[in-house]
mmCIF file of C-alpha atoms in Angstrom:
data_model
loop_
_atom_site.group_PDB
_atom_site.id
_atom_site.type_symbol
_atom_site.label_atom_id
_atom_site.label_comp_id
_atom_site.label_asym_id
_atom_site.label_seq_id
_atom_site.Cartn_x
_atom_site.Cartn_y
_atom_site.Cartn_z
ATOM 1 C CA UNK A 1161 -1.686 41.034 15.967
ATOM 2 C CA UNK A 1162 -3.428 41.632 12.960
ATOM 3 C CA UNK A 1163 -3.296 39.950 10.032
ATOM 4 C CA UNK A 1164 -1.571 40.062 6.654
ATOM 5 C CA UNK A 1165 -4.885 40.218 4.125
ATOM 6 C CA UNK A 1166 -1.846 39.011 1.724
ATOM 7 C CA UNK A 1167 -0.907 35.724 3.323
ATOM 8 C CA UNK A 1168 -2.502 32.654 1.654
ATOM 9 C CA UNK A 1169 -4.700 31.325 5.081
ATOM 10 C CA UNK A 1170 -6.298 34.478 4.858
ATOM 11 C CA UNK A 1171 -6.874 34.175 1.446
ATOM 12 C CA UNK A 1172 -8.575 30.863 2.078
ATOM 13 C CA UNK A 1173 -10.964 32.240 4.323
ATOM 14 C CA UNK A 1174 -11.735 34.706 1.629
ATOM 15 C CA UNK A 1175 -12.888 31.581 -0.209
ATOM 16 C CA UNK A 1176 -14.221 29.579 1.705
ATOM 17 C CA UNK A 1177 -16.599 32.379 2.598
ATOM 18 C CA UNK A 1178 -16.892 32.292 -0.791
ATOM 19 C CA UNK A 1179 -17.750 29.389 -2.099
ATOM 20 C CA UNK A 1180 -20.249 28.780 1.547
ATOM 21 C CA UNK A 1181 -22.478 31.988 0.757
ATOM 22 C CA UNK A 1182 -22.879 29.593 -2.670
ATOM 23 C CA UNK A 1183 -21.527 32.827 -5.094
ATOM 24 C CA UNK A 1184 -21.198 30.290 -7.885
ATOM 25 C CA UNK A 1185 -23.455 27.472 -6.920
ATOM 26 C CA UNK A 1186 -22.352 23.555 -7.389
ATOM 27 C CA UNK A 1187 -20.928 22.429 -10.200
ATOM 28 C CA UNK A 1188 -20.207 26.364 -11.609
ATOM 29 C CA UNK A 1189 -17.068 28.201 -12.901
ATOM 30 C CA UNK A 1190 -15.689 30.334 -10.405
ATOM 31 C CA UNK A 1191 -13.619 33.419 -11.829
ATOM 32 C CA UNK A 1192 -11.286 34.032 -13.310
ATOM 33 C CA UNK A 1193 -7.768 34.120 -10.486
ATOM 34 C CA UNK A 1194 -7.947 38.306 -11.943
ATOM 35 C CA UNK A 1195 -11.029 39.211 -11.651
ATOM 36 C CA UNK A 1196 -11.568 36.389 -8.351
ATOM 37 C CA UNK A 1197 -8.244 38.323 -6.806
ATOM 38 C CA UNK A 1198 -10.362 42.038 -7.509
ATOM 39 C CA UNK A 1199 -13.061 40.952 -6.160
ATOM 40 C CA UNK A 1200 -12.307 39.544 -2.819
ATOM 41 C CA UNK A 1201 -8.604 41.891 -2.979
ATOM 42 C CA UNK A 1202 -5.823 38.859 -3.013
ATOM 43 C CA UNK A 1203 -2.858 39.145 -4.658
ATOM 44 C CA UNK A 1204 -2.239 37.544 -7.298
ATOM 45 C CA UNK A 1205 0.493 34.504 -6.293
ATOM 46 C CA UNK A 1206 -1.532 34.278 -2.635
ATOM 47 C CA UNK A 1207 -4.849 33.850 -4.814
ATOM 48 C CA UNK A 1208 -3.741 30.973 -7.106
ATOM 49 C CA UNK A 1209 -2.078 29.117 -3.722
ATOM 50 C CA UNK A 1210 -4.716 29.600 -1.772
ATOM 51 C CA UNK A 1211 -7.103 27.239 -4.651
ATOM 52 C CA UNK A 1212 -4.115 25.324 -5.072
ATOM 53 C CA UNK A 1213 -5.023 24.398 -1.627
ATOM 54 C CA UNK A 1214 -8.402 24.029 -1.656
ATOM 55 C CA UNK A 1215 -8.114 21.998 -4.795
ATOM 56 C CA UNK A 1216 -7.014 19.340 -2.186
ATOM 57 C CA UNK A 1217 -9.539 19.382 -0.198
ATOM 58 C CA UNK A 1218 -11.876 18.761 -2.794
ATOM 59 C CA UNK A 1219 -13.362 21.656 -2.504
ATOM 60 C CA UNK A 1220 -12.643 23.290 -5.997
ATOM 61 C CA UNK A 1221 -11.383 21.422 -9.043
ATOM 62 C CA UNK A 1222 -9.772 22.314 -11.955
ATOM 63 C CA UNK A 1223 -9.957 22.179 -16.001
ATOM 64 C CA UNK A 1224 -7.588 22.035 -18.225
ATOM 65 C CA UNK A 1225 -7.608 26.130 -19.728
ATOM 66 C CA UNK A 1226 -11.377 26.405 -18.650
ATOM 67 C CA UNK A 1227 -10.626 27.686 -14.730
ATOM 68 C CA UNK A 1228 -11.615 25.833 -11.235
ATOM 69 C CA UNK A 1229 -15.545 24.944 -10.445
ATOM 70 C CA UNK A 1230 -16.852 23.758 -7.768
ATOM 71 C CA UNK A 1231 -17.057 20.327 -6.936
ATOM 72 C CA UNK A 1232 -20.024 18.652 -7.263
ATOM 73 C CA UNK A 1233 -20.891 16.146 -4.810
ATOM 74 C CA UNK A 1234 -19.041 12.738 -5.052
ATOM 75 C CA UNK A 1235 -20.721 10.127 -6.274
ATOM 76 C CA UNK A 1236 -21.024 6.359 -4.121
ATOM 77 C CA UNK A 1237 -18.869 3.824 -6.515
ATOM 78 C CA UNK A 1238 -19.331 0.392 -5.841
ATOM 79 C CA UNK A 1239 -16.962 -1.137 -8.379
ATOM 80 C CA UNK A 1240 -17.393 -5.024 -7.230
ATOM 81 C CA UNK A 1241 -21.309 -4.433 -8.729
ATOM 82 C CA UNK A 1242 -21.774 -5.238 -12.243
ATOM 83 C CA UNK A 1243 -24.822 -2.601 -12.522
ATOM 84 C CA UNK A 1244 -23.478 0.469 -14.740
ATOM 85 C CA UNK A 1245 -22.324 3.268 -14.175
ATOM 86 C CA UNK A 1246 -25.761 4.658 -16.270
ATOM 87 C CA UNK A 1247 -27.900 2.938 -13.976
ATOM 88 C CA UNK A 1248 -25.802 3.770 -10.318
ATOM 89 C CA UNK A 1249 -25.677 7.214 -11.453
ATOM 90 C CA UNK A 1250 -29.468 7.251 -12.189
ATOM 91 C CA UNK A 1251 -29.768 5.350 -8.719
ATOM 92 C CA UNK A 1252 -28.074 8.858 -7.137
ATOM 93 C CA UNK A 1253 -30.095 11.169 -8.848
ATOM 94 C CA UNK A 1254 -27.551 12.137 -11.159
ATOM 95 C CA UNK A 1255 -27.176 12.935 -14.391
ATOM 96 C CA UNK A 1256 -24.518 10.465 -15.761
ATOM 97 C CA UNK A 1257 -23.550 11.135 -19.622
ATOM 98 C CA UNK A 1258 -20.337 9.065 -21.658
ATOM 99 C CA UNK A 1259 -19.153 8.227 -24.426
ATOM 100 C CA UNK A 1260 -17.026 6.856 -26.647
ATOM 101 C CA UNK A 1261 -13.413 7.396 -28.103
ATOM 102 C CA UNK A 1262 -11.966 5.068 -29.430
ATOM 103 C CA UNK A 1263 -13.217 1.541 -31.042
ATOM 104 C CA UNK A 1264 -9.830 -0.617 -32.226
ATOM 105 C CA UNK A 1265 -7.121 -3.372 -32.323
ATOM 106 C CA UNK A 1266 -3.928 -3.404 -30.494
ATOM 107 C CA UNK A 1267 -0.818 -5.186 -31.057
ATOM 108 C CA UNK A 1268 1.207 -2.940 -28.027
ATOM 109 C CA UNK A 1269 -1.268 -3.165 -24.832
ATOM 110 C CA UNK A 1270 -0.618 -2.531 -20.931
ATOM 111 C CA UNK A 1271 0.637 -5.713 -19.390
ATOM 112 C CA UNK A 1272 -2.160 -5.438 -16.564
ATOM 113 C CA UNK A 1273 -4.494 -7.241 -19.484
ATOM 114 C CA UNK A 1274 -2.060 -10.146 -20.202
ATOM 115 C CA UNK A 1275 -4.157 -11.945 -18.111
ATOM 116 C CA UNK A 1276 -6.795 -12.402 -21.301
ATOM 117 C CA UNK A 1277 -4.410 -13.952 -23.067
ATOM 118 C CA UNK A 1278 -4.894 -17.163 -20.999
ATOM 119 C CA UNK A 1279 -7.997 -17.963 -22.706
ATOM 120 C CA UNK A 1280 -6.869 -17.784 -26.488
ATOM 121 C CA UNK A 1281 -3.143 -17.558 -28.111
ATOM 122 C CA UNK A 1282 -4.063 -13.860 -29.754
ATOM 123 C CA UNK A 1283 -1.980 -10.927 -31.181
ATOM 124 C CA UNK A 1284 -4.030 -8.891 -31.089
ATOM 125 C CA UNK A 1285 -6.520 -7.471 -28.942
ATOM 126 C CA UNK A 1286 -9.218 -5.327 -28.718
ATOM 127 C CA UNK A 1287 -9.300 -1.404 -26.969
ATOM 128 C CA UNK A 1288 -11.769 1.002 -25.821
ATOM 129 C CA UNK A 1289 -11.242 3.394 -24.427
ATOM 130 C CA UNK A 1290 -14.486 5.945 -23.338
ATOM 131 C CA UNK A 1291 -15.819 8.652 -20.781
ATOM 132 C CA UNK A 1292 -18.615 8.603 -18.306
ATOM 133 C CA UNK A 1293 -19.485 12.109 -17.325
ATOM 134 C CA UNK A 1294 -22.315 13.425 -14.444
ATOM 135 C CA UNK A 1295 -23.419 16.563 -14.881
ATOM 136 C CA UNK A 1296 -21.828 17.252 -18.099
ATOM 137 C CA UNK A 1297 -18.429 17.762 -16.014
ATOM 138 C CA UNK A 1298 -16.367 14.585 -17.654
ATOM 139 C CA UNK A 1299 -15.374 12.301 -14.110
ATOM 140 C CA UNK A 1300 -13.794 9.085 -14.694
ATOM 141 C CA UNK A 1301 -11.821 7.973 -18.291
ATOM 142 C CA UNK A 1302 -11.379 4.016 -19.142
ATOM 143 C CA UNK A 1303 -10.244 2.123 -21.160
ATOM 144 C CA UNK A 1304 -11.094 -1.339 -21.594
ATOM 145 C CA UNK A 1305 -9.400 -4.613 -22.924
ATOM 146 C CA UNK A 1306 -11.316 -7.573 -24.644
ATOM 147 C CA UNK A 1307 -9.939 -10.537 -26.482
ATOM 148 C CA UNK A 1308 -10.953 -10.900 -30.005
ATOM 149 C CA UNK A 1309 -10.595 -15.278 -30.422
ATOM 150 C CA UNK A 1310 -12.596 -14.744 -27.233
ATOM 151 C CA UNK A 1311 -15.293 -12.100 -28.459
ATOM 152 C CA UNK A 1312 -15.380 -12.116 -32.269
ATOM 153 C CA UNK A 1313 -16.973 -8.868 -33.666
ATOM 154 C CA UNK A 1314 -17.148 -7.360 -30.462
ATOM 155 C CA UNK A 1315 -16.591 -3.857 -30.607
ATOM 156 C CA UNK A 1316 -18.928 -3.382 -33.736
ATOM 157 C CA UNK A 1317 -21.903 -3.862 -31.279
ATOM 158 C CA UNK A 1318 -20.990 -1.773 -28.557
ATOM 159 C CA UNK A 1319 -23.332 0.864 -29.802
ATOM 160 C CA UNK A 1320 -25.915 0.621 -27.821
ATOM 161 C CA UNK A 1321 -26.164 -1.953 -25.849
ATOM 162 C CA UNK A 1322 -23.474 -1.861 -22.452
ATOM 163 C CA UNK A 1323 -20.743 -4.752 -22.610
ATOM 164 C CA UNK A 1324 -22.705 -7.392 -20.151
ATOM 165 C CA UNK A 1325 -25.284 -6.589 -23.158
ATOM 166 C CA UNK A 1326 -23.255 -7.855 -25.269
ATOM 167 C CA UNK A 1327 -22.050 -10.203 -23.490
ATOM 168 C CA UNK A 1328 -25.090 -11.989 -22.281
ATOM 169 C CA UNK A 1329 -26.767 -11.216 -25.788
ATOM 170 C CA UNK A 1330 -24.162 -11.892 -28.381
ATOM 171 C CA UNK A 1331 -21.996 -14.645 -26.202
ATOM 172 C CA UNK A 1332 -24.222 -16.129 -23.678
ATOM 173 C CA UNK A 1333 -21.338 -15.455 -21.440
ATOM 174 C CA UNK A 1334 -22.763 -13.848 -17.747
ATOM 175 C CA UNK A 1335 -19.410 -11.941 -16.848
ATOM 176 C CA UNK A 1336 -18.837 -11.284 -13.130
ATOM 177 C CA UNK A 1337 -16.117 -9.453 -11.413
ATOM 178 C CA UNK A 1338 -13.316 -11.935 -10.404
ATOM 179 C CA UNK A 1339 -10.713 -9.422 -9.232
ATOM 180 C CA UNK A 1340 -9.998 -5.680 -8.557
ATOM 181 C CA UNK A 1341 -6.841 -3.389 -7.671
ATOM 182 C CA UNK A 1342 -6.932 0.311 -6.401
ATOM 183 C CA UNK A 1343 -4.116 2.467 -6.777
ATOM 184 C CA UNK A 1344 -3.939 5.960 -5.859
ATOM 185 C CA UNK A 1345 -1.974 7.533 -9.261
ATOM 186 C CA UNK A 1346 -1.031 11.778 -11.058
ATOM 187 C CA UNK A 1347 -2.931 11.120 -15.328
ATOM 188 C CA UNK A 1348 -0.113 11.491 -17.880
ATOM 189 C CA UNK A 1349 -0.968 14.072 -19.821
ATOM 190 C CA UNK A 1350 -2.657 11.265 -22.917
ATOM 191 C CA UNK A 1351 -5.024 10.057 -20.173
ATOM 192 C CA UNK A 1352 -5.944 13.273 -18.116
ATOM 193 C CA UNK A 1353 -6.782 15.958 -21.374
ATOM 194 C CA UNK A 1354 -9.667 13.209 -21.825
ATOM 195 C CA UNK A 1355 -11.422 14.458 -19.051
ATOM 196 C CA UNK A 1356 -10.448 17.593 -18.949
ATOM 197 C CA UNK A 1357 -7.712 17.800 -17.084
ATOM 198 C CA UNK A 1358 -3.720 18.240 -16.991
ATOM 199 C CA UNK A 1359 -0.427 16.409 -16.741
ATOM 200 C CA UNK A 1360 0.292 15.268 -13.100
ATOM 201 C CA UNK A 1361 -3.406 15.513 -11.395
ATOM 202 C CA UNK A 1362 -4.086 13.203 -8.676
ATOM 203 C CA UNK A 1363 -6.767 10.407 -10.071
ATOM 204 C CA UNK A 1364 -7.572 6.428 -8.300
ATOM 205 C CA UNK A 1365 -6.764 3.867 -10.688
ATOM 206 C CA UNK A 1366 -9.167 1.188 -10.530
ATOM 207 C CA UNK A 1367 -8.452 -2.028 -12.577
ATOM 208 C CA UNK A 1368 -11.347 -5.225 -12.728
ATOM 209 C CA UNK A 1369 -10.906 -8.209 -14.411
ATOM 210 C CA UNK A 1370 -14.199 -10.150 -15.883
ATOM 211 C CA UNK A 1371 -13.995 -13.199 -16.061
ATOM 212 C CA UNK A 1372 -16.866 -16.384 -17.592
ATOM 213 C CA UNK A 1373 -18.909 -19.174 -15.457
ATOM 214 C CA UNK A 1374 -15.418 -20.848 -15.503
ATOM 215 C CA UNK A 1375 -13.246 -18.367 -14.908
ATOM 216 C CA UNK A 1376 -11.372 -17.112 -18.019
ATOM 217 C CA UNK A 1377 -10.474 -13.472 -18.006
ATOM 218 C CA UNK A 1378 -12.476 -12.337 -20.857
ATOM 219 C CA UNK A 1379 -12.610 -8.440 -20.090
ATOM 220 C CA UNK A 1380 -10.280 -5.680 -18.515
ATOM 221 C CA UNK A 1381 -11.738 -2.286 -17.866
ATOM 222 C CA UNK A 1382 -8.912 0.004 -16.609
ATOM 223 C CA UNK A 1383 -10.514 2.525 -14.888
ATOM 224 C CA UNK A 1384 -8.939 6.813 -13.880
ATOM 225 C CA UNK A 1385 -11.925 9.074 -11.400
ATOM 226 C CA UNK A 1386 -10.556 12.478 -10.738
ATOM 227 C CA UNK A 1387 -9.838 11.862 -7.086
ATOM 228 C CA UNK A 1388 -12.453 14.250 -6.262
ATOM 229 C CA UNK A 1389 -15.207 12.991 -7.420
ATOM 230 C CA UNK A 1390 -16.179 10.024 -6.314
ATOM 231 C CA UNK A 1391 -16.276 7.949 -2.690
ATOM 232 C CA UNK A 1392 -15.589 4.014 -3.670
ATOM 233 C CA UNK A 1393 -17.595 1.466 -1.445
ATOM 234 C CA UNK A 1394 -17.143 -2.684 -1.134
ATOM 235 C CA UNK A 1395 -20.716 -3.942 -0.508
ATOM 236 C CA UNK A 1396 -19.183 -7.621 1.875
#
């Protein structure tokens, strides 16, 4: 029996053929759903389901209010290493960019940041938020917490230096990663908007605890990575 051309399976096959032909390059934007449906002869609702299926397979990804894009190669990430995102990306032949969203003192912070209070009592923490991108597509959002009693003036020194450089040059501390935690999550709208996603978008949460030579936790990073953008490796 001939397949019904309106089925999701058949629509997915047509989209798969489109992707394999390279009509839209890696990282490129697909035509709008209306245009794509007309080009491939697929009904709108059937096309949407086929696109969602390909998204679940990490073949394509969405940007809120910007449409569908062809997935880029995954970033190989070893979170236990101290190498910066920039350095790791350049070593993989990628084009990294990044930026800060906010740098401030906060009196309300997640429970995950509580270990920072063990080194010194404080009613506030520094909170630094930012993003990282590859080839112009934002792939992760981060929140970094630091105790201002341990590192007074830290946020004022971040303009042209990495976190590691600030610790070394300004506080004479060699900081190492002491703890890593991983969790699949659904991103809230407040977080996902910074990397072009929508509320409920699946992501990989990585929590890093960084310690000084005495074992004191001095920095906690909470990273949200787009699930289709990263492969995680731990070097033993």
